[in-house]
Amino acid sequence: MLTEVKDVLLQSKKLVVFTGAGVSAESGIPTFRDALTGHWAKHDINQLANATAFINNPGFVYSWYEMRRKQINSVQPNTAHEVISYLETIVPEFTLVTQNVDDLHERSGSTNVLHLHGSIHKPRCFSCSEPYEFTVTDNIKTDLIKSPPHCLKCGDYIRPGIVWFSERLPEDVLNKAEQSVNHCDVMLIIGTSGVVYPAAKLPFDAKQSGAKIIQINPTPTDFDMIADFNLVGRAAEILGEMFQTELHL
Ligand code: OAD
Ligand code: ZN
Protein backbone atom coordinates (compact mmCIF):
# COMPACT_ATOMS: atom_id res chain seq x y z
CA MET A 1 0.00 0.00 0.00
CA LEU A 2 2.91 2.42 0.68
CA THR A 3 3.92 2.57 -3.00
CA GLU A 4 0.33 3.12 -4.07
CA VAL A 5 -0.15 5.97 -1.58
CA LYS A 6 3.14 7.53 -2.61
CA ASP A 7 1.98 7.51 -6.26
CA VAL A 8 -1.31 9.16 -5.29
CA LEU A 9 0.62 11.90 -3.45
CA LEU A 10 3.10 12.44 -6.28
CA GLN A 11 0.36 12.60 -8.90
CA SER A 12 -1.83 14.99 -6.94
CA LYS A 13 -2.35 18.41 -8.54
CA LYS A 14 -4.09 19.98 -5.54
CA LEU A 15 -3.02 18.48 -2.27
CA VAL A 16 -4.18 19.49 1.19
CA VAL A 17 -2.21 18.16 4.15
CA PHE A 18 -4.16 18.39 7.40
CA THR A 19 -2.21 17.83 10.60
CA GLY A 20 -2.83 17.47 14.31
CA ALA A 21 -0.72 16.91 17.40
CA GLY A 22 0.32 13.42 16.24
CA VAL A 23 2.61 14.86 13.55
CA SER A 24 4.76 16.43 16.28
CA ALA A 25 4.60 13.42 18.63
CA GLU A 26 7.80 11.85 17.30
CA SER A 27 9.59 15.17 17.93
CA GLY A 28 8.82 14.65 21.62
CA ILE A 29 5.81 16.95 22.03
CA PRO A 30 2.88 15.34 23.86
CA THR A 31 -0.46 15.10 22.06
CA PHE A 32 -3.68 16.15 23.82
CA ARG A 33 -5.78 13.02 23.99
CA ASP A 34 -3.42 10.05 23.91
CA ALA A 35 -4.07 7.97 27.03
CA LEU A 36 -1.45 8.55 29.78
CA THR A 37 0.85 10.89 27.81
CA GLY A 38 -1.67 13.41 26.39
CA HIS A 39 -2.02 16.88 27.96
CA TRP A 40 -5.72 16.33 28.63
CA ALA A 41 -4.98 13.01 30.32
CA LYS A 42 -2.75 14.81 32.81
CA HIS A 43 -4.41 18.22 33.20
CA ASP A 44 -7.95 19.46 33.53
CA ILE A 45 -8.89 20.92 30.16
CA ASN A 46 -11.41 23.25 31.87
CA GLN A 47 -8.69 24.90 33.94
CA LEU A 48 -6.36 25.57 31.02
CA ALA A 49 -8.15 25.90 27.72
CA ASN A 50 -10.78 28.63 27.98
CA ALA A 51 -10.92 32.36 28.65
CA THR A 52 -12.67 31.97 32.01
CA ALA A 53 -9.82 29.82 33.31
CA PHE A 54 -7.39 32.58 32.27
CA ILE A 55 -9.46 35.30 33.96
CA ASN A 56 -9.67 33.25 37.17
CA ASN A 57 -6.06 32.15 37.25
CA PRO A 58 -3.97 34.11 34.73
CA GLY A 59 -0.53 33.28 36.15
CA PHE A 60 -1.19 29.54 36.30
CA VAL A 61 -2.67 29.36 32.78
CA TYR A 62 0.01 31.60 31.25
CA SER A 63 2.76 29.53 32.92
CA TRP A 64 1.42 26.31 31.45
CA TYR A 65 1.55 27.67 27.90
CA GLU A 66 5.01 29.10 28.55
CA MET A 67 6.15 25.66 29.71
CA ARG A 68 4.81 24.19 26.47
CA ARG A 69 6.41 26.92 24.35
CA LYS A 70 9.81 26.22 25.90
CA GLN A 71 9.39 22.51 25.38
CA ILE A 72 8.57 23.15 21.71
CA ASN A 73 11.62 25.40 21.38
CA SER A 74 13.81 22.61 22.73
CA VAL A 75 12.83 19.96 20.14
CA GLN A 76 13.35 19.54 16.40
CA PRO A 77 10.99 18.85 13.48
CA ASN A 78 10.82 15.16 12.54
CA THR A 79 10.76 13.24 9.27
CA ALA A 80 7.00 13.70 8.89
CA HIS A 81 7.42 17.49 8.92
CA GLU A 82 10.25 17.12 6.40
CA VAL A 83 8.22 14.98 4.01
CA ILE A 84 5.39 17.53 4.18
CA SER A 85 7.74 20.40 3.29
CA TYR A 86 9.18 18.26 0.48
CA LEU A 87 5.67 17.66 -0.93
CA GLU A 88 5.12 21.42 -1.02
CA THR A 89 8.02 21.69 -3.47
CA ILE A 90 6.65 19.13 -5.94
CA VAL A 91 2.83 19.36 -5.87
CA PRO A 92 1.50 22.18 -8.14
CA GLU A 93 -1.12 23.44 -5.65
CA PHE A 94 -0.26 22.64 -2.07
CA THR A 95 -1.95 23.73 1.15
CA LEU A 96 -0.92 22.84 4.67
CA VAL A 97 -3.64 23.19 7.29
CA THR A 98 -2.65 22.49 10.87
CA GLN A 99 -4.37 22.48 14.22
CA ASN A 100 -0.97 22.66 15.86
CA VAL A 101 0.18 25.76 17.68
CA ASP A 102 3.86 24.82 17.41
CA ASP A 103 6.18 26.07 14.66
CA LEU A 104 7.71 22.75 13.65
CA HIS A 105 6.18 22.85 10.15
CA GLU A 106 7.79 26.25 9.52
CA ARG A 107 11.08 25.12 11.03
CA SER A 108 11.26 22.24 8.57
CA GLY A 109 10.68 24.58 5.62
CA SER A 110 6.91 24.69 5.08
CA THR A 111 5.61 28.11 4.04
CA ASN A 112 2.13 29.66 4.29
CA VAL A 113 1.05 27.30 7.04
CA LEU A 114 -2.63 27.77 7.90
CA HIS A 115 -2.75 27.65 11.71
CA LEU A 116 -6.43 27.04 12.52
CA HIS A 117 -5.81 27.20 16.26
CA GLY A 118 -3.30 30.06 16.33
CA SER A 119 0.31 29.95 17.47
CA ILE A 120 1.88 29.58 20.88
CA HIS A 121 4.71 31.76 19.55
CA LYS A 122 2.45 34.76 18.89
CA PRO A 123 0.95 35.97 22.16
CA ARG A 124 -1.31 39.02 22.22
CA CYS A 125 -3.19 41.29 24.58
CA PHE A 126 -6.26 39.75 26.22
CA SER A 127 -8.23 42.99 25.66
CA CYS A 128 -6.94 44.85 22.62
CA SER A 129 -5.15 42.00 20.76
CA GLU A 130 -1.92 44.00 20.45
CA PRO A 131 0.84 41.49 19.59
CA TYR A 132 3.48 40.89 22.27
CA GLU A 133 7.18 40.20 21.64
CA PHE A 134 8.77 37.71 24.03
CA THR A 135 11.73 39.22 25.90
CA VAL A 136 15.02 37.55 26.75
CA THR A 137 13.80 37.28 30.35
CA ASP A 138 10.58 35.56 29.21
CA ASN A 139 12.68 33.05 27.32
CA ILE A 140 14.92 32.08 30.23
CA LYS A 141 12.31 32.04 33.00
CA THR A 142 11.52 28.48 34.06
CA ASP A 143 9.55 28.91 37.30
CA LEU A 144 5.83 29.48 37.75
CA ILE A 145 4.91 33.00 36.62
CA LYS A 146 2.81 34.94 39.16
CA SER A 147 1.13 37.03 36.50
CA PRO A 148 1.43 37.34 32.71
CA PRO A 149 3.24 40.33 31.16
CA HIS A 150 1.19 43.49 30.57
CA CYS A 151 0.17 44.98 27.23
CA LEU A 152 2.25 48.07 26.35
CA LYS A 153 -0.79 49.68 24.75
CA CYS A 154 -3.63 49.15 27.25
CA GLY A 155 -2.05 47.52 30.28
CA ASP A 156 -4.17 44.36 30.33
CA TYR A 157 -2.65 40.90 30.52
CA ILE A 158 -0.95 39.19 27.60
CA ARG A 159 -2.59 35.87 26.71
CA PRO A 160 -1.30 32.88 24.71
CA GLY A 161 -1.83 33.35 20.97
CA ILE A 162 -3.91 30.25 20.59
CA VAL A 163 -7.62 29.59 20.15
CA TRP A 164 -9.38 28.43 23.31
CA PHE A 165 -12.59 26.46 23.51
CA SER A 166 -15.71 28.55 22.77
CA GLU A 167 -13.59 31.01 20.76
CA ARG A 168 -13.88 31.56 17.03
CA LEU A 169 -11.17 30.34 14.73
CA PRO A 170 -9.32 33.08 12.81
CA GLU A 171 -11.81 33.75 10.02
CA ASP A 172 -9.35 34.39 7.16
CA VAL A 173 -7.39 31.24 8.00
CA LEU A 174 -10.52 29.09 8.17
CA ASN A 175 -11.81 30.56 4.88
CA LYS A 176 -8.55 29.80 3.09
CA ALA A 177 -8.53 26.27 4.51
CA GLU A 178 -12.13 25.66 3.42
CA GLN A 179 -11.45 26.95 -0.09
CA SER A 180 -8.48 24.64 -0.55
CA VAL A 181 -10.37 21.69 0.90
CA ASN A 182 -13.29 22.23 -1.47
CA HIS A 183 -11.00 22.12 -4.50
CA CYS A 184 -8.36 19.55 -3.60
CA ASP A 185 -7.94 16.20 -5.34
CA VAL A 186 -6.16 14.54 -2.41
CA MET A 187 -6.22 15.15 1.32
CA LEU A 188 -3.57 13.68 3.59
CA ILE A 189 -4.68 13.63 7.24
CA ILE A 190 -1.94 13.08 9.80
CA GLY A 191 -2.17 12.62 13.55
CA THR A 192 -5.47 14.12 14.58
CA SER A 193 -8.19 12.53 16.69
CA GLY A 194 -10.77 14.50 14.73
CA VAL A 195 -12.88 15.43 17.70
CA VAL A 196 -12.46 19.22 17.71
CA TYR A 197 -14.79 21.14 15.41
CA PRO A 198 -14.92 23.01 13.08
CA ALA A 199 -11.42 21.74 12.12
CA ALA A 200 -12.58 18.13 12.09
CA LYS A 201 -15.20 18.90 9.46
CA LEU A 202 -12.57 19.61 6.78
CA PRO A 203 -11.84 15.97 5.81
CA PHE A 204 -15.57 15.30 5.38
CA ASP A 205 -15.83 18.36 3.10
CA ALA A 206 -12.87 17.11 1.05
CA LYS A 207 -14.49 13.68 0.70
CA GLN A 208 -17.74 15.31 -0.34
CA SER A 209 -16.01 17.23 -3.11
CA GLY A 210 -14.50 14.05 -4.48
CA ALA A 211 -10.96 14.09 -3.06
CA LYS A 212 -9.08 10.90 -2.26
CA ILE A 213 -8.49 10.66 1.47
CA ILE A 214 -5.30 9.28 3.00
CA GLN A 215 -4.92 9.01 6.77
CA ILE A 216 -1.88 8.24 8.93
CA ASN A 217 -2.65 7.50 12.59
CA PRO A 218 -1.81 4.65 14.96
CA THR A 219 -5.30 4.64 16.52
CA PRO A 220 -8.82 4.61 15.06
CA THR A 221 -10.62 7.89 14.29
CA ASP A 222 -13.90 8.98 12.70
CA PHE A 223 -11.94 9.49 9.47
CA ASP A 224 -11.37 5.74 9.11
CA MET A 225 -14.76 5.44 7.41
CA ILE A 226 -13.95 8.00 4.71
CA ALA A 227 -10.29 7.08 4.17
CA ASP A 228 -9.44 5.57 0.78
CA PHE A 229 -6.06 4.66 2.28
CA ASN A 230 -5.74 4.24 6.05
CA LEU A 231 -2.12 3.85 7.12
CA VAL A 232 -2.15 2.64 10.70
CA GLY A 233 1.06 3.68 12.42
CA ARG A 234 3.35 6.56 13.27
CA ALA A 235 3.75 9.44 10.86
CA ALA A 236 7.54 9.89 10.85
CA GLU A 237 8.07 6.14 10.51
CA ILE A 238 5.57 5.69 7.67
CA LEU A 239 6.44 8.83 5.70
CA GLY A 240 10.14 8.22 6.29
CA GLU A 241 9.85 4.77 4.76
CA MET A 242 7.76 6.10 1.86
CA PHE A 243 10.15 8.94 0.97
CA GLN A 244 13.50 7.57 2.11
CA THR A 245 15.09 7.97 -1.33
CA GLU A 246 13.88 11.55 -1.91
CA LEU A 247 14.92 12.65 1.59
CA HIS A 248 18.20 10.69 1.50
CA LEU A 249 17.30 8.88 4.71
P1 OAD B 1 -5.27 14.82 19.81
O1 OAD B 1 -4.36 14.65 20.98
O2 OAD B 1 -6.72 14.90 20.06
O3 OAD B 1 -5.03 13.63 18.78
C1 OAD B 1 -3.73 13.25 18.42
C2 OAD B 1 -3.83 12.13 17.42
O4 OAD B 1 -2.51 11.82 16.98
C3 OAD B 1 -4.43 10.83 17.98
O5 OAD B 1 -5.43 10.36 17.09
C4 OAD B 1 -3.24 9.87 18.02
O6 OAD B 1 -3.60 8.52 17.77
C5 OAD B 1 -2.37 10.42 16.91
N1 OAD B 1 -0.94 10.13 17.04
C6 OAD B 1 -0.21 9.93 18.16
N2 OAD B 1 1.08 9.70 17.85
C7 OAD B 1 1.16 9.74 16.50
C8 OAD B 1 2.23 9.59 15.55
N3 OAD B 1 3.48 9.33 15.96
N4 OAD B 1 1.94 9.69 14.24
C9 OAD B 1 0.67 9.95 13.82
N5 OAD B 1 -0.36 10.11 14.66
C10 OAD B 1 -0.12 10.01 15.97
O7 OAD B 1 -4.71 16.09 19.00
P2 OAD B 1 -5.48 16.96 17.90
O8 OAD B 1 -6.37 16.12 17.08
O9 OAD B 1 -4.44 17.78 17.22
O10 OAD B 1 -6.51 22.68 20.53
O11 OAD B 1 -6.36 17.88 18.84
C11 OAD B 1 -7.18 18.88 18.30
C12 OAD B 1 -7.15 20.11 19.18
O12 OAD B 1 -7.52 19.76 20.50
C13 OAD B 1 -5.77 20.73 19.32
O13 OAD B 1 -5.46 21.63 18.28
C14 OAD B 1 -5.83 21.42 20.64
C15 OAD B 1 -6.63 20.42 21.45
O14 OAD B 1 -7.38 20.93 22.51
C16 OAD B 1 -5.77 23.81 20.70
O15 OAD B 1 -4.60 23.83 20.92
C17 OAD B 1 -6.54 25.07 20.54
ZN1 ZN C 1 -3.87 45.75 25.13
XYZ file of N, CA, C and O and ligand atoms in Angstrom, residues 20-23 25-26 31-34 40 68 99-101 117 162-163 165 190-196 216-219 221 233-235, ligand 1:
175
model
N -2.499 17.254 12.910
C -2.831 17.467 14.314
C -1.613 17.125 15.158
O -0.513 16.884 14.621
N -1.828 17.066 16.451
C -0.717 16.912 17.396
C 0.156 15.683 17.104
O 1.351 15.682 17.403
N -0.438 14.648 16.503
C 0.317 13.419 16.236
C 1.510 13.613 15.319
O 2.480 12.856 15.387
N 1.480 14.652 14.472
C 2.608 14.863 13.553
C 3.842 15.343 14.321
O 4.980 15.141 13.880
N 4.376 14.357 17.513
C 4.604 13.419 18.628
C 6.015 12.832 18.591
O 6.685 12.729 19.627
N 6.476 12.472 17.390
C 7.805 11.853 17.302
C 8.945 12.870 17.447
O 10.110 12.496 17.466
N 0.813 14.777 22.714
C -0.461 15.104 22.061
C -1.429 15.551 23.165
O -1.019 15.722 24.315
N -2.693 15.728 22.814
C -3.676 16.149 23.823
C -4.434 14.971 24.424
O -4.656 14.899 25.618
N -4.830 14.019 23.534
C -5.781 13.018 23.994
C -5.236 11.598 24.042
O -5.996 10.671 24.294
N -3.938 11.398 23.773
C -3.417 10.048 23.911
C -3.496 9.659 25.389
O -3.165 10.461 26.270
N -4.410 16.365 27.978
C -5.718 16.329 28.629
C -5.929 15.053 29.437
O -6.952 14.886 30.091
N 4.940 24.893 27.759
C 4.812 24.188 26.472
C 5.648 24.865 25.391
O 6.281 24.201 24.577
N -3.732 22.078 12.960
C -4.367 22.478 14.221
C -3.291 22.769 15.262
O -3.591 23.185 16.372
N -2.042 22.527 14.878
C -0.966 22.658 15.858
C -0.585 24.116 16.092
O -0.568 24.915 15.161
N -0.229 24.403 17.327
C 0.179 25.762 17.684
C 1.702 25.871 17.742
O 2.242 26.919 18.064
N -5.678 26.953 14.821
C -5.807 27.196 16.262
C -4.784 28.192 16.799
O -4.499 28.204 17.990
N -3.215 31.416 21.135
C -3.913 30.248 20.593
C -5.426 30.414 20.740
O -5.892 31.308 21.435
N -6.157 29.544 20.073
C -7.619 29.587 20.152
C -8.063 28.686 21.298
O -7.700 27.517 21.350
N -11.235 26.968 23.743
C -12.587 26.456 23.509
C -13.605 27.591 23.665
O -13.397 28.507 24.453
N -2.984 13.696 8.956
C -1.937 13.083 9.795
C -2.129 13.445 11.266
O -2.155 14.623 11.638
N -2.278 12.433 12.109
C -2.172 12.623 13.552
C -3.177 13.536 14.197
O -2.805 14.346 15.045
N -4.435 13.382 13.827
C -5.466 14.117 14.576
C -6.587 13.169 14.975
O -6.976 12.302 14.200
N -7.100 13.385 16.199
C -8.186 12.527 16.687
C -9.506 12.895 16.015
O -10.455 12.121 16.041
N -9.571 14.105 15.456
C -10.773 14.502 14.727
C -11.983 14.737 15.614
O -13.119 14.538 15.182
N -11.740 15.199 16.813
C -12.885 15.432 17.702
C -13.160 16.915 17.942
O -14.141 17.270 18.584
N -12.261 17.782 17.469
C -12.465 19.216 17.711
C -12.969 19.899 16.439
O -12.299 19.900 15.403
N -2.950 8.923 8.189
C -1.882 8.241 8.933
C -2.133 8.473 10.412
O -2.149 9.619 10.890
N -2.357 7.396 11.159
C -2.653 7.502 12.590
C -2.544 6.103 13.201
O -3.039 5.151 12.608
N -1.917 5.994 14.353
C -1.810 4.653 14.960
C -3.118 4.166 15.588
O -3.257 2.968 15.838
N -4.056 5.078 15.867
C -5.299 4.643 16.518
C -6.518 5.028 15.668
O -6.441 5.944 14.846
N -9.961 6.583 14.202
C -10.624 7.888 14.286
C -11.906 7.830 13.454
O -12.134 6.870 12.719
N -0.301 3.651 11.894
C 1.063 3.682 12.421
C 1.515 5.104 12.635
O 0.715 6.040 12.561
N 2.805 5.248 12.917
C 3.348 6.558 13.272
C 3.828 7.319 12.042
O 4.464 6.758 11.142
N 3.545 8.620 12.056
C 3.747 9.442 10.863
C 5.200 9.484 10.382
O 5.471 9.293 9.191
P -5.268 14.819 19.809
O -4.361 14.646 20.983
O -6.720 14.901 20.058
O -5.026 13.627 18.778
C -3.726 13.248 18.417
C -3.833 12.131 17.423
O -2.514 11.824 16.981
C -4.429 10.833 17.976
O -5.435 10.357 17.088
C -3.238 9.874 18.025
O -3.600 8.524 17.768
C -2.373 10.422 16.910
N -0.939 10.126 17.045
C -0.208 9.931 18.158
N 1.075 9.703 17.852
C 1.164 9.744 16.500
C 2.229 9.587 15.552
N 3.484 9.331 15.961
N 1.941 9.690 14.237
C 0.675 9.954 13.818
N -0.356 10.109 14.659
C -0.124 10.015 15.969
O -4.705 16.087 19.004
P -5.483 16.961 17.899
O -6.372 16.118 17.078
O -4.441 17.777 17.224
O -6.506 22.677 20.535
O -6.361 17.883 18.836
C -7.177 18.876 18.301
C -7.152 20.106 19.181
O -7.522 19.763 20.504
C -5.766 20.727 19.320
O -5.464 21.628 18.277
C -5.833 21.423 20.644
C -6.634 20.420 21.450
O -7.376 20.932 22.506
C -5.773 23.814 20.696
O -4.596 23.825 20.924
C -6.539 25.075 20.538
